[in-house]
Short mmCIF file of C-alpha atoms in Angstrom, two decimals:
data_model
loop_
_atom_site.label_atom_id
_atom_site.label_comp_id
_atom_site.label_asym_id
_atom_site.label_seq_id
_atom_site.Cartn_x
_atom_site.Cartn_y
_atom_site.Cartn_z
CA MET H 145 -46.06 34.07 -48.32
CA THR H 146 -49.77 33.88 -49.26
CA LYS H 147 -50.72 34.80 -52.76
CA PRO H 148 -52.71 38.03 -52.26
CA ILE H 149 -56.39 38.42 -53.27
CA LEU H 150 -56.33 41.90 -54.71
CA PRO H 151 -59.12 44.43 -55.44
CA PRO H 152 -61.54 44.43 -57.08
CA ALA H 153 -62.06 40.88 -55.86
CA THR H 154 -65.25 40.05 -53.98
CA ILE H 155 -65.31 39.25 -50.23
CA GLY H 156 -68.20 37.18 -48.88
CA ILE H 157 -69.23 37.72 -45.23
CA ILE H 158 -71.41 35.19 -43.40
CA GLY H 159 -73.30 37.27 -40.91
CA GLY H 160 -74.68 40.77 -41.32
CA GLY H 161 -74.38 42.36 -37.90
CA GLN H 162 -72.28 45.24 -36.82
CA LEU H 163 -68.98 43.31 -37.06
CA GLY H 164 -69.79 42.46 -40.67
CA GLN H 165 -70.75 46.09 -41.21
CA MET H 166 -67.37 47.32 -39.99
CA MET H 167 -65.57 44.65 -42.05
CA ALA H 168 -67.33 45.92 -45.12
CA LEU H 169 -66.61 49.49 -44.29
CA ALA H 170 -62.90 48.59 -44.07
CA ALA H 171 -63.01 46.59 -47.33
CA LYS H 172 -64.83 49.07 -49.59
CA PRO H 173 -62.33 51.94 -49.55
CA MET H 174 -59.64 49.35 -50.51
CA GLY H 175 -61.64 48.59 -53.69
CA TYR H 176 -63.11 45.21 -52.74
CA ARG H 177 -66.68 44.24 -53.50
CA VAL H 178 -68.67 42.79 -50.56
CA ILE H 179 -71.61 40.33 -50.44
CA VAL H 180 -73.20 39.63 -47.07
CA LEU H 181 -75.39 36.73 -46.13
CA ASP H 182 -77.85 37.33 -43.31
CA PRO H 183 -81.53 36.37 -42.74
CA THR H 184 -82.60 39.90 -41.58
CA PRO H 185 -83.47 42.23 -44.51
CA ASN H 186 -81.46 45.40 -44.56
CA ALA H 187 -79.11 44.02 -41.86
CA PRO H 188 -76.38 46.39 -40.62
CA ALA H 189 -73.75 44.88 -42.92
CA GLY H 190 -76.17 44.75 -45.83
CA GLN H 191 -76.71 48.52 -45.58
CA VAL H 192 -73.07 49.16 -46.58
CA ALA H 193 -72.24 46.09 -48.70
CA ASP H 194 -72.62 45.84 -52.46
CA GLU H 195 -75.23 43.16 -51.99
CA GLN H 196 -77.03 41.21 -49.27
CA VAL H 197 -78.21 37.66 -49.66
CA ILE H 198 -81.25 37.27 -47.44
CA ALA H 199 -81.08 33.69 -46.27
CA SER H 200 -80.75 31.67 -43.06
CA TYR H 201 -77.31 30.48 -41.93
CA ASN H 202 -78.37 26.89 -42.48
CA ASP H 203 -79.58 27.46 -46.05
CA ALA H 204 -77.07 25.22 -47.78
CA ALA H 205 -78.10 26.34 -51.34
CA ALA H 206 -77.74 30.02 -50.50
CA LEU H 207 -74.35 29.54 -48.72
CA THR H 208 -73.08 27.46 -51.70
CA ASP H 209 -74.24 30.13 -54.13
CA LEU H 210 -72.43 32.79 -52.04
CA ALA H 211 -69.21 30.78 -51.97
CA ARG H 212 -69.26 30.42 -55.77
CA ARG H 213 -69.76 34.14 -56.28
CA VAL H 214 -66.92 35.40 -54.07
CA ASP H 215 -63.13 35.27 -54.17
CA VAL H 216 -62.65 34.80 -50.46
CA LEU H 217 -65.07 33.94 -47.64
CA THR H 218 -65.13 35.01 -43.94
CA TYR H 219 -67.51 35.06 -41.08
CA GLU H 220 -68.41 37.54 -38.41
CA PHE H 221 -69.78 35.34 -35.64
CA GLU H 222 -69.01 31.91 -34.15
CA ASN H 223 -72.32 30.08 -34.50
CA VAL H 224 -71.61 28.85 -38.06
CA ASP H 225 -72.08 25.15 -38.80
CA LEU H 226 -68.64 23.58 -39.12
CA ALA H 227 -69.60 20.94 -41.67
CA THR H 228 -71.12 23.64 -43.91
CA LEU H 229 -67.99 25.79 -43.64
CA GLU H 230 -65.78 22.83 -44.57
CA THR H 231 -67.92 22.31 -47.72
CA LEU H 232 -67.73 26.00 -48.60
CA GLY H 233 -63.99 25.96 -48.15
CA THR H 234 -63.73 23.53 -51.02
CA LEU H 235 -65.48 26.02 -53.30
CA THR H 236 -63.63 29.23 -52.49
CA PRO H 237 -60.80 30.22 -50.15
CA LEU H 238 -61.73 30.30 -46.45
CA PRO H 239 -58.45 31.55 -44.90
CA GLN H 240 -59.56 31.20 -41.30
CA GLY H 241 -60.32 27.51 -41.87
CA THR H 242 -62.38 25.53 -39.47
CA GLU H 243 -59.89 24.42 -36.82
CA LEU H 244 -59.94 27.81 -35.11
CA LEU H 245 -63.74 27.91 -35.03
CA ALA H 246 -64.03 24.27 -33.88
CA THR H 247 -61.67 24.89 -30.97
CA THR H 248 -63.14 28.20 -29.88
CA LYS H 249 -66.83 27.17 -30.20
CA ASN H 250 -66.42 24.79 -27.29
CA ARG H 251 -65.16 26.07 -23.94
CA LEU H 252 -63.69 22.68 -22.97
CA SER H 253 -61.73 22.27 -26.23
CA GLU H 254 -60.60 25.82 -25.93
CA LYS H 255 -59.26 25.43 -22.38
CA ARG H 256 -57.60 22.15 -23.31
CA PHE H 257 -56.01 23.81 -26.34
CA LEU H 258 -54.59 26.56 -24.20
CA GLN H 259 -53.33 24.05 -21.60
CA SER H 260 -51.51 22.16 -24.34
CA LEU H 261 -49.57 25.36 -25.15
CA ASN H 262 -48.71 25.72 -21.39
CA LEU H 263 -50.64 28.98 -21.33
CA PRO H 264 -52.30 30.14 -18.12
CA VAL H 265 -55.97 29.32 -17.56
CA THR H 266 -58.08 29.00 -14.43
CA GLU H 267 -58.71 25.52 -13.01
CA PHE H 268 -61.62 23.76 -14.86
CA ALA H 269 -63.43 20.40 -15.04
CA GLU H 270 -65.96 18.82 -17.40
CA VAL H 271 -69.49 18.26 -15.94
CA LYS H 272 -72.10 15.93 -17.50
CA ASN H 273 -74.31 15.22 -14.53
CA VAL H 274 -74.87 16.10 -10.83
CA ALA H 275 -72.33 13.45 -9.74
CA ASP H 276 -69.75 15.05 -12.02
CA LEU H 277 -70.52 18.43 -10.50
CA ASP H 278 -69.73 17.26 -6.96
CA ALA H 279 -66.44 15.78 -8.13
CA ALA H 280 -65.66 18.93 -10.19
CA VAL H 281 -66.17 21.20 -7.16
CA GLN H 282 -63.68 19.08 -5.25
CA GLN H 283 -61.11 19.67 -8.00
CA VAL H 284 -61.88 23.23 -9.01
CA LYS H 285 -62.82 24.68 -5.62
CA LEU H 286 -65.38 27.38 -4.89
CA PRO H 287 -66.18 30.07 -5.85
CA ALA H 288 -66.82 28.73 -9.33
CA ILE H 289 -68.89 29.36 -12.44
CA LEU H 290 -70.81 26.61 -14.24
CA LYS H 291 -71.11 27.31 -17.97
CA THR H 292 -72.54 25.73 -21.04
CA VAL H 293 -69.69 24.64 -23.33
CA GLU H 294 -71.30 26.16 -26.41
CA GLY H 295 -73.59 29.00 -27.27
CA GLY H 296 -73.43 31.19 -24.15
CA TYR H 297 -72.74 34.89 -24.42
CA ASP H 298 -73.11 38.08 -22.37
CA GLY H 299 -73.71 36.06 -19.24
CA HIS H 300 -76.25 33.66 -20.77
CA GLY H 301 -75.72 29.95 -20.05
CA GLN H 302 -73.78 30.64 -16.75
CA TRP H 303 -74.52 29.80 -13.15
CA ASP H 304 -72.51 31.47 -10.44
CA ILE H 305 -71.62 29.20 -7.45
CA PRO H 306 -70.04 31.38 -4.85
CA ASP H 307 -70.28 29.01 -1.92
CA ARG H 308 -71.63 25.63 -0.62
CA GLU H 309 -75.14 27.03 -0.07
CA ALA H 310 -75.42 28.10 -3.72
CA LEU H 311 -74.08 24.64 -4.72
CA ALA H 312 -76.69 22.92 -2.66
CA GLU H 313 -79.42 25.11 -4.26
CA LEU H 314 -78.22 24.27 -7.72
CA VAL H 315 -77.99 20.50 -6.99
CA ALA H 316 -81.44 20.56 -5.49
CA HIS H 317 -82.89 21.98 -8.71
CA TRP H 318 -80.68 19.97 -11.09
CA ASP H 319 -82.56 18.71 -14.15
CA ASN H 320 -81.68 15.03 -14.41
CA ASP H 321 -82.66 15.19 -18.04
CA ILE H 322 -79.77 17.51 -18.89
CA GLU H 323 -77.71 15.93 -21.65
CA GLU H 324 -75.56 18.93 -22.30
CA THR H 325 -71.90 18.95 -21.37
CA LEU H 326 -71.01 21.77 -19.06
CA ILE H 327 -67.77 23.24 -17.73
CA LEU H 328 -66.97 24.25 -14.19
CA GLU H 329 -64.38 27.03 -13.90
CA HIS H 330 -62.81 28.42 -10.78
CA ARG H 331 -63.86 32.04 -10.42
CA ILE H 332 -60.85 34.27 -10.10
CA ASP H 333 -61.03 37.36 -7.90
CA PHE H 334 -59.17 39.28 -10.51
CA ASP H 335 -58.11 42.91 -10.41
CA TYR H 336 -59.28 43.79 -13.92
CA GLU H 337 -59.88 42.37 -17.38
CA VAL H 338 -57.78 43.07 -20.42
CA SER H 339 -58.07 42.01 -24.03
CA VAL H 340 -55.94 42.11 -27.13
CA MET H 341 -56.43 41.50 -30.85
CA VAL H 342 -54.02 39.61 -32.96
CA THR H 343 -53.65 38.48 -36.60
CA THR H 344 -51.06 37.17 -39.03
CA ASP H 345 -50.66 38.93 -42.32
CA GLY H 346 -49.76 37.77 -45.81
CA THR H 347 -46.04 37.69 -45.05
CA ASP H 348 -46.73 35.49 -42.01
CA THR H 349 -45.89 38.33 -39.66
CA THR H 350 -47.88 38.39 -36.41
CA ARG H 351 -49.43 41.74 -35.57
CA VAL H 352 -50.70 42.54 -32.09
CA TRP H 353 -52.93 45.51 -31.24
CA PRO H 354 -52.54 47.54 -28.04
CA ILE H 355 -53.98 46.13 -24.81
CA THR H 356 -57.37 47.40 -23.67
CA VAL H 357 -58.70 47.46 -20.14
CA ASN H 358 -62.38 46.48 -20.15
CA GLU H 359 -65.32 47.36 -17.85
CA HIS H 360 -68.36 45.16 -17.72
CA HIS H 361 -71.87 45.50 -16.20
CA LYS H 362 -74.20 42.52 -15.98
CA HIS H 363 -71.67 40.41 -17.96
CA ILE H 364 -71.85 42.90 -20.94
CA LEU H 365 -68.89 44.92 -22.09
CA ARG H 366 -69.54 48.60 -21.50
CA SER H 367 -66.17 50.24 -22.27
CA SER H 368 -62.64 49.54 -23.41
CA LEU H 369 -59.71 51.81 -22.77
CA ALA H 370 -56.37 51.66 -24.67
CA ASP H 371 -53.99 54.08 -23.10
CA GLY H 372 -50.64 52.24 -23.25
CA GLN H 373 -50.24 52.60 -19.50
CA GLN H 374 -49.74 48.86 -18.74
CA SER H 375 -46.36 47.78 -17.37
CA THR H 376 -43.68 46.61 -19.72
CA HIS H 377 -43.91 43.24 -17.88
CA LEU H 378 -47.64 42.87 -18.59
CA GLN H 379 -47.29 43.98 -22.21
CA ALA H 380 -44.54 41.50 -22.76
CA ILE H 381 -46.64 38.58 -21.30
CA VAL H 382 -49.76 39.54 -23.32
CA THR H 383 -47.84 39.90 -26.56
CA ASP H 384 -46.13 36.57 -26.00
CA ILE H 385 -49.52 34.85 -25.32
CA ALA H 386 -51.04 36.39 -28.48
CA GLN H 387 -48.07 35.34 -30.65
CA LYS H 388 -48.08 31.75 -29.34
CA ILE H 389 -51.82 31.30 -30.00
CA ALA H 390 -51.54 32.91 -33.44
CA GLN H 391 -48.67 30.60 -34.41
CA ALA H 392 -50.47 27.48 -33.04
CA PHE H 393 -53.51 28.19 -35.13
CA ASN H 394 -51.59 29.36 -38.19
CA LEU H 395 -54.00 32.30 -37.76
CA LYS H 396 -55.63 34.12 -40.57
CA GLY H 397 -58.16 36.80 -39.73
CA VAL H 398 -58.39 38.58 -36.39
CA LEU H 399 -58.60 36.78 -33.04
CA GLY H 400 -59.65 38.37 -29.77
CA ILE H 401 -58.09 37.20 -26.49
CA GLU H 402 -59.74 38.07 -23.16
CA MET H 403 -57.62 37.79 -20.01
CA PHE H 404 -57.94 38.33 -16.25
CA VAL H 405 -55.15 40.14 -14.46
CA LYS H 406 -54.48 39.45 -10.78
CA GLY H 407 -51.38 41.03 -9.47
CA ASP H 408 -48.56 39.87 -11.74
CA ALA H 409 -50.54 36.83 -12.93
CA ILE H 410 -52.57 36.55 -16.13
CA TYR H 411 -55.31 34.00 -16.88
CA ILE H 412 -56.79 33.61 -20.36
CA ASN H 413 -60.53 33.70 -20.12
CA GLU H 414 -61.82 33.36 -23.69
CA LEU H 415 -60.85 33.38 -27.35
CA THR H 416 -62.97 35.01 -29.99
CA PRO H 417 -62.30 33.94 -33.63
CA ARG H 418 -63.18 37.29 -35.19
CA PRO H 419 -62.92 40.97 -34.53
CA HIS H 420 -64.15 41.81 -31.03
CA ASN H 421 -66.12 44.55 -29.36
CA SER H 422 -63.18 45.61 -27.24
CA GLY H 423 -61.17 46.31 -30.44
CA HIS H 424 -63.62 48.89 -31.84
CA TYR H 425 -61.49 51.70 -30.52
CA SER H 426 -58.87 50.77 -33.17
CA ILE H 427 -60.97 52.35 -35.98
CA GLU H 428 -59.88 55.83 -34.77
CA GLY H 429 -57.18 54.91 -32.22
CA THR H 430 -54.60 52.95 -34.27
CA ASN H 431 -52.94 53.24 -37.66
CA VAL H 432 -54.73 50.05 -38.84
CA SER H 433 -58.08 49.09 -37.34
CA GLN H 434 -58.90 45.51 -36.35
CA PHE H 435 -61.30 45.41 -39.27
CA GLU H 436 -58.82 46.52 -41.87
CA GLY H 437 -56.35 44.09 -40.30
CA HIS H 438 -58.95 41.32 -40.65
CA ILE H 439 -59.46 42.16 -44.34
CA ARG H 440 -55.75 42.46 -45.04
CA SER H 441 -55.04 39.11 -43.32
CA ILE H 442 -57.70 37.05 -45.13
CA ALA H 443 -56.67 38.75 -48.42
CA GLY H 444 -53.07 37.87 -47.90
CA LEU H 445 -51.83 41.47 -47.68
CA PRO H 446 -49.09 42.83 -45.48
CA ILE H 447 -49.89 44.80 -42.31
CA PRO H 448 -47.57 47.38 -40.74
CA GLU H 449 -46.68 47.33 -37.10
CA ILE H 450 -49.72 48.45 -35.14
CA THR H 451 -49.28 51.72 -33.24
CA LEU H 452 -51.58 53.66 -30.90
CA ALA H 453 -52.11 57.23 -32.16
CA ALA H 454 -53.31 58.53 -28.82
CA PRO H 455 -55.03 57.09 -25.71
CA SER H 456 -58.43 55.92 -26.87
CA MET H 457 -61.74 54.76 -25.34
CA MET H 458 -64.70 52.93 -26.69
CA LEU H 459 -68.11 53.21 -25.02
CA ASN H 460 -70.84 50.73 -25.95
CA LEU H 461 -74.33 52.15 -26.61
CA LEU H 462 -76.78 49.61 -25.36
CA GLY H 463 -80.53 49.79 -25.87
CA GLU H 464 -82.07 53.26 -25.44
CA THR H 465 -78.64 54.75 -24.54
CA LEU H 466 -78.37 55.08 -28.36
CA ASP H 467 -81.16 57.66 -28.41
CA LYS H 468 -79.51 59.66 -25.60
CA ALA H 469 -76.24 59.64 -27.55
CA ARG H 470 -77.94 60.73 -30.77
CA GLU H 471 -79.48 63.77 -28.92
CA ALA H 472 -76.10 64.62 -27.29
CA LEU H 473 -74.20 64.38 -30.58
CA VAL H 474 -74.60 68.08 -31.30
CA ASP H 475 -72.73 68.94 -28.13
CA HIS H 476 -69.82 66.61 -28.66
CA PRO H 477 -67.72 67.31 -31.72
CA GLU H 478 -64.96 65.07 -30.24
CA TRP H 479 -67.13 61.91 -30.52
CA HIS H 480 -66.54 59.41 -33.23
CA PHE H 481 -70.14 58.20 -33.40
CA HIS H 482 -71.07 54.76 -34.66
CA ASP H 483 -74.72 53.80 -35.18
CA TYR H 484 -75.15 50.22 -36.32
CA GLY H 485 -78.45 50.87 -38.09
CA LYS H 486 -80.39 48.12 -36.28
CA ALA H 487 -84.08 48.31 -36.79
CA ASP H 488 -85.25 47.61 -33.25
CA ILE H 489 -83.90 49.11 -30.06
CA LYS H 490 -83.96 46.52 -27.28
CA PRO H 491 -82.67 46.67 -23.72
CA LEU H 492 -79.00 45.76 -23.39
CA ARG H 493 -78.71 45.19 -27.22
CA LYS H 494 -75.57 46.58 -28.75
CA MET H 495 -76.88 49.49 -30.89
CA GLY H 496 -73.71 51.43 -31.52
CA HIS H 497 -70.57 52.86 -29.90
CA ILE H 498 -68.67 56.05 -29.32
CA THR H 499 -64.86 56.37 -29.56
CA VAL H 500 -62.83 59.29 -28.35
CA THR H 501 -59.11 59.90 -28.38
CA GLY H 502 -57.05 61.98 -25.87
CA THR H 503 -57.22 62.06 -22.08
CA GLU H 504 -59.56 64.99 -21.76
CA ALA H 505 -62.09 63.47 -24.17
CA ILE H 506 -61.83 60.13 -22.39
CA ASN H 507 -62.65 61.67 -19.03
CA ALA H 508 -65.52 63.55 -20.50
CA LEU H 509 -66.92 60.44 -22.13
CA LYS H 510 -66.69 58.49 -18.90
CA ALA H 511 -68.63 61.25 -17.13
CA TRP H 512 -71.31 61.33 -19.86
CA GLY H 513 -71.63 57.56 -19.73
CA MET H 514 -72.01 57.47 -15.96
CA SER H 515 -74.73 60.15 -16.02
CA ASN H 516 -76.61 58.60 -18.92
CA GLY H 517 -76.88 54.99 -17.85
CA ALA H 518 -74.11 53.61 -20.14
CA TYR H 519 -72.49 51.80 -17.18
#
């Protein structure tokens, strides 16, 4: 059992976006102090934390100072320098460690890790040059998706290759100066996508949140539905996958697992070493949110079995959809409205979200989203 870090200890969060904001909002009622490091003044997390350190993520002096001032350190996004994190971990507890981040930062290492656990992933191959691409297509088969191994998100750093014609077009415009390693993955014609959040608490008990069914548009998550309607067979497979991954990593903090479902088969698409957008519904929908679970896990506290209070749905508010939702708020007392407090509204930028519970409210939110450009 981990020795717990109890309030009024100070939690340091590297990253000041909406995930850091919701971590802080979970930590504060428990009595913790929170210090956030982010280069943007008045960042979303900084607005609700006790203090914000305004510094870049590669400012070694500022990060070192943060580590020395807190009792436990966490991060809210993946693009943190591993060497810096390892150094900070010698100054203050970093329960998540660096192995989880090192594995999930790189799509190739992530897929190979999952393969080593005999967990289901789509066929994939490493690609370093155009010759590799031709060989990879022979192995992986079309249709396929070529991706950068690091740094891509929301569809960035991806090239769809549906057929030989698209492959020829890509090869014809291949930049021979490319030094970046890529990964080619077979594109599954899946029925739908699901995700699940998992963590391990201070008693080394693995806790798994309910499954969500996710809808995307232009590679960006638009909504997540947790209604408990998945088959017992699917729930058992997903729970087993989550537990195996958590145990293999000796997981601390929350991990998100995205999966494709095709018939009775499941394929793991991606791991996220932090709370995930698809788990936002849990703030209102479950007895312990993914953010409180994250705080409890890194602090070494116990977490009860996670239960779904009622069918719940989260709708992302992207770009100017936030303004439409603000105006509609007076007509929707059933909405749990989350505005992240970002200074600039930009197209497709995650600006906030709405959660509702109960079937009637879910249907109404879907209708509102469809008529207001949220899908």
